[in-house]
Short mmCIF file of C-alpha atoms in Angstrom, two decimals:
data_model
loop_
_atom_site.label_atom_id
_atom_site.label_comp_id
_atom_site.label_asym_id
_atom_site.label_seq_id
_atom_site.Cartn_x
_atom_site.Cartn_y
_atom_site.Cartn_z
CA MET A 1 105.62 130.68 122.73
CA LYS A 2 106.08 134.03 121.13
CA TYR A 3 108.18 135.36 118.30
CA LEU A 4 110.19 138.26 119.68
CA ASN A 5 111.58 140.92 117.37
CA LYS A 6 112.21 143.54 120.03
CA LYS A 7 114.28 143.87 123.17
CA ARG A 8 112.73 143.09 126.52
CA ASN A 9 113.75 143.46 130.12
CA TYR A 10 115.13 140.42 131.88
CA LYS A 11 116.69 139.71 135.25
CA LEU A 12 120.29 138.78 135.97
CA SER A 13 121.79 136.81 138.85
CA GLY A 14 124.91 138.75 139.71
CA ASN A 15 127.06 135.74 138.78
CA LYS A 16 129.28 136.52 135.78
CA VAL A 17 129.09 133.05 134.18
CA VAL A 18 125.31 132.80 134.55
CA ASP A 19 124.69 136.36 133.41
CA ASN A 20 126.92 136.05 130.34
CA PHE A 21 124.98 132.92 129.41
CA ILE A 22 121.61 134.66 129.87
CA LYS A 23 122.78 137.57 127.70
CA TYR A 24 123.93 135.07 125.06
CA THR A 25 120.50 133.41 124.86
CA GLN A 26 118.71 136.74 124.76
CA LYS A 27 120.90 137.94 121.91
CA HIS A 28 120.97 134.81 119.75
CA ASN A 29 117.33 133.65 119.87
CA TYR A 30 114.30 134.87 117.98
CA LEU A 31 112.01 132.78 120.13
CA GLU A 32 111.01 133.33 123.72
CA THR A 33 111.41 129.60 124.36
CA GLY A 34 115.12 129.82 123.63
CA ARG A 35 115.69 132.88 125.81
CA MET A 36 116.63 132.29 129.42
CA GLU A 37 116.42 134.57 132.44
CA PHE A 38 117.21 134.52 136.12
CA VAL A 39 114.26 134.01 138.48
CA SER A 40 114.49 134.84 142.16
CA TYR A 41 114.18 131.77 144.41
CA ASP A 42 111.49 133.47 146.52
CA GLN A 43 109.11 133.17 143.57
CA PHE A 44 108.86 129.42 144.19
CA GLU A 45 106.58 127.81 146.76
CA ASN A 46 105.81 124.24 147.89
CA ILE A 47 109.25 122.98 146.88
CA GLU A 48 109.49 119.22 147.38
CA PHE A 49 111.89 116.49 146.28
CA PHE A 50 110.60 114.61 143.23
CA ALA A 51 113.33 112.42 141.73
CA GLU A 52 117.05 111.86 141.42
CA GLY A 53 119.01 111.18 138.27
CA GLY A 54 122.62 110.29 137.63
CA PHE A 55 123.91 113.81 138.16
CA SER A 56 121.19 115.88 139.80
CA LYS A 57 118.12 116.03 141.99
CA ILE A 58 114.75 117.19 140.69
CA TYR A 59 112.26 119.15 142.78
CA LYS A 60 108.62 119.92 142.12
CA ALA A 61 107.59 123.51 142.87
CA THR A 62 104.91 126.14 142.34
CA TRP A 63 106.18 129.17 140.45
CA VAL A 64 104.32 132.30 141.55
CA ILE A 65 104.41 134.71 138.62
CA ARG A 66 103.38 138.22 139.56
CA ASP A 67 102.44 140.76 136.92
CA ASP A 68 102.51 144.19 138.57
CA LYS A 69 101.24 145.96 135.46
CA LYS A 70 98.15 143.77 135.15
CA ARG A 71 97.93 143.43 138.93
CA ASN A 72 97.44 139.69 138.81
CA THR A 73 99.26 136.54 139.89
CA LYS A 74 99.61 133.22 138.08
CA ARG A 75 100.77 129.92 139.51
CA LYS A 76 102.52 127.29 137.46
CA THR A 77 103.82 123.87 138.51
CA VAL A 78 107.43 123.48 137.41
CA ALA A 79 110.45 121.25 138.02
CA LEU A 80 113.68 122.61 139.48
CA LYS A 81 116.77 120.65 138.48
CA ASN A 82 119.60 121.14 140.93
CA ILE A 83 123.08 121.56 139.43
CA ASN A 84 125.20 119.75 142.00
CA ASN A 85 128.02 121.73 143.62
CA SER A 86 127.38 124.72 141.37
CA LYS A 87 128.17 127.51 143.81
CA ASN A 88 131.19 128.18 141.60
CA VAL A 89 129.28 127.48 138.40
CA THR A 90 131.14 127.02 135.11
CA SER A 91 129.94 127.36 131.53
CA LYS A 92 130.11 123.54 131.26
CA ASP A 93 127.49 123.27 134.04
CA LEU A 94 125.11 125.25 131.81
CA ASN A 95 125.60 123.05 128.75
CA GLU A 96 122.07 121.60 129.00
CA LEU A 97 120.53 125.06 128.72
CA LYS A 98 122.96 126.08 125.99
CA MET A 99 122.01 123.07 123.89
CA VAL A 100 118.32 123.99 124.21
CA SER A 101 119.00 127.61 123.32
CA ASP A 102 121.12 126.60 120.32
CA TYR A 103 118.46 124.06 119.31
CA CYS A 104 115.81 126.79 119.20
CA SER A 105 118.07 129.17 117.32
CA ARG A 106 119.20 126.66 114.70
CA LEU A 107 115.77 125.21 113.96
CA SER A 108 114.11 128.61 113.72
CA LYS A 109 116.71 129.56 111.12
CA LYS A 110 116.53 126.22 109.29
CA TYR A 111 112.76 125.75 109.12
CA GLY A 112 111.40 129.22 109.67
CA ILE A 113 109.60 130.51 112.73
CA SER A 114 106.12 129.13 112.04
CA LYS A 115 107.15 125.50 111.54
CA HIS A 116 109.58 125.63 114.45
CA LEU A 117 106.82 126.89 116.74
CA ASN A 118 104.67 123.91 115.81
CA PHE A 119 107.28 121.34 116.75
CA TYR A 120 109.27 122.77 119.67
CA ASN A 121 106.74 121.77 122.33
CA VAL A 122 106.50 118.17 121.14
CA CYS A 123 110.23 117.59 120.89
CA ILE A 124 112.25 118.66 123.88
CA ILE A 125 111.52 119.84 127.39
CA ASN A 126 110.67 123.52 127.84
CA TYR A 127 113.20 125.47 129.90
CA TYR A 128 112.55 128.89 131.45
CA GLY A 129 115.84 129.86 132.99
CA ILE A 130 117.85 129.63 136.18
CA THR A 131 117.31 130.22 139.89
CA GLN A 132 119.62 129.84 142.90
CA ASP A 133 119.03 128.18 146.25
CA PRO A 134 119.99 130.86 148.83
CA LYS A 135 121.06 128.22 151.38
CA THR A 136 123.27 125.91 149.32
CA LYS A 137 124.11 128.56 146.68
CA ASP A 138 123.59 125.86 144.05
CA PHE A 139 122.01 127.00 140.80
CA MET A 140 118.86 125.25 139.55
CA ILE A 141 117.39 124.90 136.06
CA ILE A 142 113.70 125.83 135.77
CA MET A 143 111.74 123.56 133.42
CA ASP A 144 108.29 122.15 132.80
CA TYR A 145 106.94 119.51 135.15
CA TYR A 146 105.57 116.31 133.58
CA PRO A 147 103.22 114.38 135.89
CA PHE A 148 103.05 111.37 133.54
CA GLY A 149 106.69 110.59 134.35
CA ASN A 150 109.29 109.05 132.05
CA LEU A 151 108.98 106.32 129.44
CA ARG A 152 110.30 103.64 131.81
CA HIS A 153 107.49 104.27 134.29
CA TYR A 154 105.01 104.62 131.45
CA LEU A 155 105.84 101.24 129.90
CA THR A 156 105.66 99.54 133.29
CA LYS A 157 102.17 100.89 133.85
CA HIS A 158 100.79 100.75 130.31
CA PHE A 159 102.58 97.87 128.58
CA ASN A 160 99.28 96.41 127.35
CA TYR A 161 98.60 99.39 125.11
CA SER A 162 97.84 98.36 121.52
CA TRP A 163 100.74 98.18 119.10
CA TYR A 164 99.13 100.99 117.12
CA LYS A 165 99.37 103.27 120.15
CA LYS A 166 102.92 102.13 120.88
CA LEU A 167 103.93 102.99 117.33
CA ILE A 168 102.42 106.46 117.74
CA MET A 169 104.52 106.88 120.88
CA LEU A 170 107.69 105.70 119.11
CA ILE A 171 107.05 108.07 116.22
CA SER A 172 106.63 110.94 118.67
CA ILE A 173 109.99 110.07 120.29
CA LEU A 174 111.71 109.77 116.93
CA ASN A 175 110.30 113.10 115.75
CA GLY A 176 111.99 114.71 118.73
CA LEU A 177 115.28 112.96 118.01
CA LYS A 178 115.06 113.94 114.34
CA TYR A 179 114.69 117.63 115.19
CA ILE A 180 117.61 117.41 117.60
CA HIS A 181 119.72 115.91 114.82
CA ASP A 182 118.43 118.49 112.34
CA ALA A 183 119.84 121.14 114.68
CA ASN A 184 123.24 119.39 114.40
CA ILE A 185 123.05 118.19 118.00
CA ILE A 186 123.85 114.68 119.26
CA HIS A 187 122.07 113.70 122.47
CA ARG A 188 124.77 111.24 123.70
CA ASP A 189 122.71 109.93 126.64
CA PHE A 190 119.47 108.81 124.99
CA HIS A 191 117.46 106.29 127.04
CA SER A 192 113.95 105.67 128.38
CA GLY A 193 114.63 107.68 131.53
CA ASN A 194 115.25 110.80 129.43
CA ILE A 195 111.89 110.67 127.67
CA LEU A 196 108.97 112.34 129.47
CA TYR A 197 105.25 112.52 128.76
CA ASN A 198 102.81 115.42 128.95
CA SER A 199 99.95 113.34 127.54
CA THR A 200 99.28 109.70 126.73
CA THR A 201 101.35 109.68 123.52
CA SER A 202 103.33 112.95 123.14
CA ALA A 203 106.99 112.46 124.07
CA ILE A 204 109.35 115.10 125.42
CA ILE A 205 113.11 114.53 125.27
CA CYS A 206 115.10 115.88 128.20
CA ASP A 207 118.58 115.84 129.76
CA LEU A 208 120.65 117.44 127.04
CA GLY A 209 123.36 118.11 129.63
CA ILE A 210 126.06 116.11 127.86
CA SER A 211 124.77 116.76 124.33
CA LYS A 212 127.06 118.38 121.80
CA SER A 213 127.06 119.85 118.35
CA SER A 214 127.74 117.16 115.77
CA THR A 215 130.66 119.30 114.53
CA ALA A 216 132.27 119.76 117.97
CA THR A 217 135.44 117.95 118.94
CA ASP A 218 135.11 115.89 122.10
CA ASN A 219 138.63 114.65 122.72
CA ASN A 220 139.49 114.11 126.39
CA ASP A 221 135.81 114.31 127.40
CA GLU A 222 134.39 111.93 129.98
CA ILE A 223 131.91 109.41 128.55
CA TYR A 224 128.64 109.27 130.50
CA GLY A 225 125.72 106.95 130.05
CA ILE A 226 123.88 103.72 130.83
CA ILE A 227 125.84 100.78 129.41
CA PRO A 228 122.98 98.95 127.57
CA TYR A 229 122.10 102.12 125.63
CA VAL A 230 125.64 103.08 124.60
CA ALA A 231 126.61 102.20 121.02
CA PRO A 232 129.47 99.67 120.63
CA GLU A 233 131.68 102.09 118.68
CA ILE A 234 131.78 104.39 121.73
CA PHE A 235 133.08 101.46 123.77
CA GLN A 236 135.82 101.07 121.14
CA GLY A 237 137.03 104.64 121.41
CA TYR A 238 135.24 106.20 118.44
CA LYS A 239 133.48 109.56 118.40
CA TYR A 240 129.77 110.03 119.03
CA THR A 241 127.63 110.56 115.92
CA THR A 242 123.91 110.77 115.25
CA ALA A 243 124.15 107.02 114.53
CA SER A 244 125.07 106.52 118.19
CA ASP A 245 121.69 108.01 119.16
CA ILE A 246 120.00 105.73 116.61
CA TYR A 247 121.54 102.71 118.35
CA SER A 248 119.99 103.92 121.61
CA PHE A 249 116.64 104.29 119.84
CA GLY A 250 116.90 100.65 118.74
CA ILE A 251 117.26 99.63 122.38
CA ILE A 252 114.20 101.74 123.23
CA MET A 253 112.28 99.89 120.49
CA TRP A 254 113.21 96.67 122.30
CA GLU A 255 111.78 98.09 125.55
CA PHE A 256 108.49 98.80 123.80
CA MET A 257 108.48 95.22 122.53
CA THR A 258 109.22 93.50 125.85
CA GLY A 259 108.39 95.94 128.64
CA ARG A 260 111.75 95.01 130.18
CA ARG A 261 114.88 97.02 130.79
CA PRO A 262 117.75 95.94 128.51
CA PHE A 263 120.17 93.49 130.11
CA TRP A 264 118.30 93.62 133.41
CA ASP A 265 119.60 90.13 134.17
CA GLN A 266 123.29 90.98 133.81
CA ASN A 267 125.81 93.07 135.70
CA HIS A 268 126.55 96.32 133.89
CA ASN A 269 130.31 96.02 133.97
CA ILE A 270 133.39 95.56 131.78
CA ASP A 271 132.26 92.07 130.71
CA LEU A 272 128.98 93.44 129.34
CA ILE A 273 130.83 96.21 127.49
CA ILE A 274 133.10 93.62 125.84
CA ASN A 275 130.15 91.38 124.95
CA ILE A 276 128.27 94.32 123.36
CA CYS A 277 131.38 95.12 121.30
CA ASP A 278 131.41 91.46 120.22
CA GLY A 279 127.80 91.67 119.02
CA LEU A 280 125.64 90.87 122.06
CA ARG A 281 122.18 92.45 121.92
CA PRO A 282 118.98 91.95 123.96
CA PRO A 283 117.05 88.83 122.82
CA ALA A 284 114.75 89.48 119.87
CA PHE A 285 111.69 87.46 118.90
CA THR A 286 108.97 87.74 116.28
CA THR A 287 105.85 86.31 117.94
CA ASN A 288 103.06 88.87 118.32
CA ILE A 289 105.23 91.64 116.90
CA PRO A 290 104.18 93.81 113.90
CA LYS A 291 105.77 92.72 110.63
CA GLY A 292 108.97 94.61 109.90
CA TYR A 293 109.40 95.87 113.46
CA VAL A 294 112.18 93.50 114.58
CA ASP A 295 114.14 93.94 111.33
CA LEU A 296 114.00 97.72 111.75
CA MET A 297 115.09 97.44 115.38
CA LYS A 298 118.08 95.30 114.39
CA LYS A 299 119.07 97.83 111.72
CA CYS A 300 119.13 100.52 114.41
CA TRP A 301 121.51 98.56 116.63
CA HIS A 302 123.78 97.33 113.82
CA SER A 303 127.43 97.07 114.91
CA ASP A 304 128.51 99.29 112.00
CA PRO A 305 127.20 102.84 112.61
CA ASN A 306 127.38 103.55 108.87
CA LYS A 307 124.77 100.83 108.28
CA ARG A 308 122.23 102.23 110.73
CA PRO A 309 119.28 104.14 109.24
CA THR A 310 118.75 107.85 109.81
CA ALA A 311 115.90 109.19 111.92
CA SER A 312 114.07 110.27 108.75
CA SER A 313 114.21 106.82 107.15
CA ILE A 314 113.13 105.13 110.40
CA LEU A 315 110.14 107.48 110.56
CA LYS A 316 109.02 106.37 107.11
CA GLU A 317 109.25 102.69 108.07
CA LEU A 318 107.45 103.21 111.38
CA GLU A 319 104.66 105.10 109.62
CA TYR A 320 104.26 102.18 107.21
CA ILE A 321 104.21 99.64 110.08
CA LYS A 322 101.67 101.83 111.91
CA LEU A 323 99.40 101.91 108.86
CA SER A 324 99.60 98.13 108.54
CA GLU A 325 98.85 97.79 112.25
CA LEU A 326 95.71 99.88 111.85
CA GLU A 327 94.45 97.46 109.21
CA ASN A 328 95.65 94.26 110.91
CA PRO A 329 96.14 94.75 114.68
CA THR A 330 98.74 92.55 116.39
CA GLU A 331 97.73 90.90 119.63
CA ILE A 332 99.66 92.10 122.68
CA MET A 333 101.35 89.20 124.45
CA PRO A 334 101.08 89.22 128.29
CA LEU A 335 104.26 90.53 129.88
CA PRO A 336 105.40 87.35 131.74
CA ASP A 337 104.93 85.30 128.56
CA ILE A 338 107.45 87.43 126.67
CA ILE A 339 110.52 87.25 128.88
CA PRO A 340 110.12 85.86 132.40
CA LEU A 341 111.30 88.42 134.95
CA ILE A 342 114.00 87.17 137.27
CA THR A 343 114.94 88.67 140.61
CA THR A 344 116.04 92.28 140.28
CA ASN A 345 119.78 92.43 139.75
CA SER A 346 121.59 95.06 141.84
CA GLY A 347 124.44 94.99 139.33
CA ALA A 348 122.18 96.39 136.60
CA ILE A 349 122.60 100.16 136.89
CA TYR A 350 120.12 102.40 135.07
CA LYS A 351 121.46 105.81 136.09
CA SER A 352 123.87 107.70 133.86
CA ARG A 353 127.38 107.59 135.27
CA PRO A 354 130.99 108.16 134.17
CA LEU A 355 132.13 105.25 132.00
CA SER A 356 135.53 106.30 130.63
CA ASN A 357 137.65 104.25 133.04
CA MET A 358 135.51 101.15 132.48
CA ILE A 359 135.73 101.65 128.72
CA LYS A 360 139.53 101.95 128.83
CA SER A 361 139.73 98.74 130.85
CA ALA A 362 137.34 96.99 128.45
CA ILE A 363 139.36 98.10 125.40
CA TYR A 364 142.57 96.81 126.98
CA THR A 365 141.04 93.50 128.12
CA ARG A 366 139.38 92.90 124.75
CA SER A 367 142.59 93.63 122.85
CA GLN A 368 144.48 91.18 125.06
CA VAL A 369 141.88 88.48 124.43
CA LEU A 370 141.91 89.10 120.66
CA THR A 371 145.71 89.05 120.59
CA SER A 372 145.75 85.79 122.54
CA LYS A 373 143.22 84.22 120.16
CA SER A 374 145.22 85.42 117.15
CA LEU A 375 148.44 83.92 118.52
CA GLU A 376 146.67 80.65 119.30
CA SER A 377 145.25 80.50 115.77
CA GLY A 378 148.73 81.13 114.39
CA LYS A 379 150.18 78.26 116.41
CA LEU A 380 147.45 75.89 115.26
CA PHE A 381 148.03 76.91 111.64
CA ILE A 382 151.78 76.28 111.91
CA GLN A 383 151.19 72.91 113.56
CA SER A 384 148.88 71.89 110.73
CA ILE A 385 151.50 72.53 108.06
#
């Protein structure tokens, strides 16, 4: 990354929405990492399908970067994230890139350039700009490629890591979330599939596509997410806050503890939404778990968002637990001994999807049940008089 205090040449796409966005990032960022540009599709080779998320497909590609002045060519492996049906792209389609650009701009102003440079690479995924598939006309986001995969895959493969190493990984994730919150941004779709790895312990947070400023109004917006990671207040019609992300982090702590996906044994439907609102959480236990870990996890997923700790206070507690773990290591319990794995449930959906209609139905159903219970209690009280 470089600190830029002078103008530079950059390419445009010819699309008004995309070009206005590129000009915005070039104007409002002091850092090269926050500045986007358009890259011609013919600069990419060996393009192959890599993965599919809730809203897009990811491709692995080789970016051929030619420097005519130096007369040399560099090759870099990158990921291309397809923006579905983006031929007629809107500014909303570019929200993920805008959040990253704003993140860079806000943190560089808040902390100063030098400190921001130290932390950007270990917090959120690095984005380079936009390209366009000449056949489909869909636009694609250019970003770093992470061969270690996401946290879900990582935990499946490396669950038997020591608790000390797991705590280092959690602290790395939380550092990223803290800096996102420090930039007044709420992730809103924080889960183990949106955490990538470029080394054995350094976490990279991605998919800021539905993120928003913590001061933005979000009335009439569709709610997206994976039900087990969504905070109960969102299911009850309240606004997203940084505490909503903290709830999701508490669920991620549970994944580190068990190696399982939350509520893998239940259908992710209206019933689960209602049960979460009524206090249901994944099963917690204390055997072979570092002291203080479970209590901290439960604080993170408290039903009252005002009683959840901030990212900064969680960091302090995790650092203390990590230090204790270094002195007195906790034995890792074999995976099947923790929670026996039942047959994979097709009703457990771990891709982000629109949830607003389900939430409305859950709110209505829950209110009907509560009203019925209240009336029944009233009848019983009258009968007892």
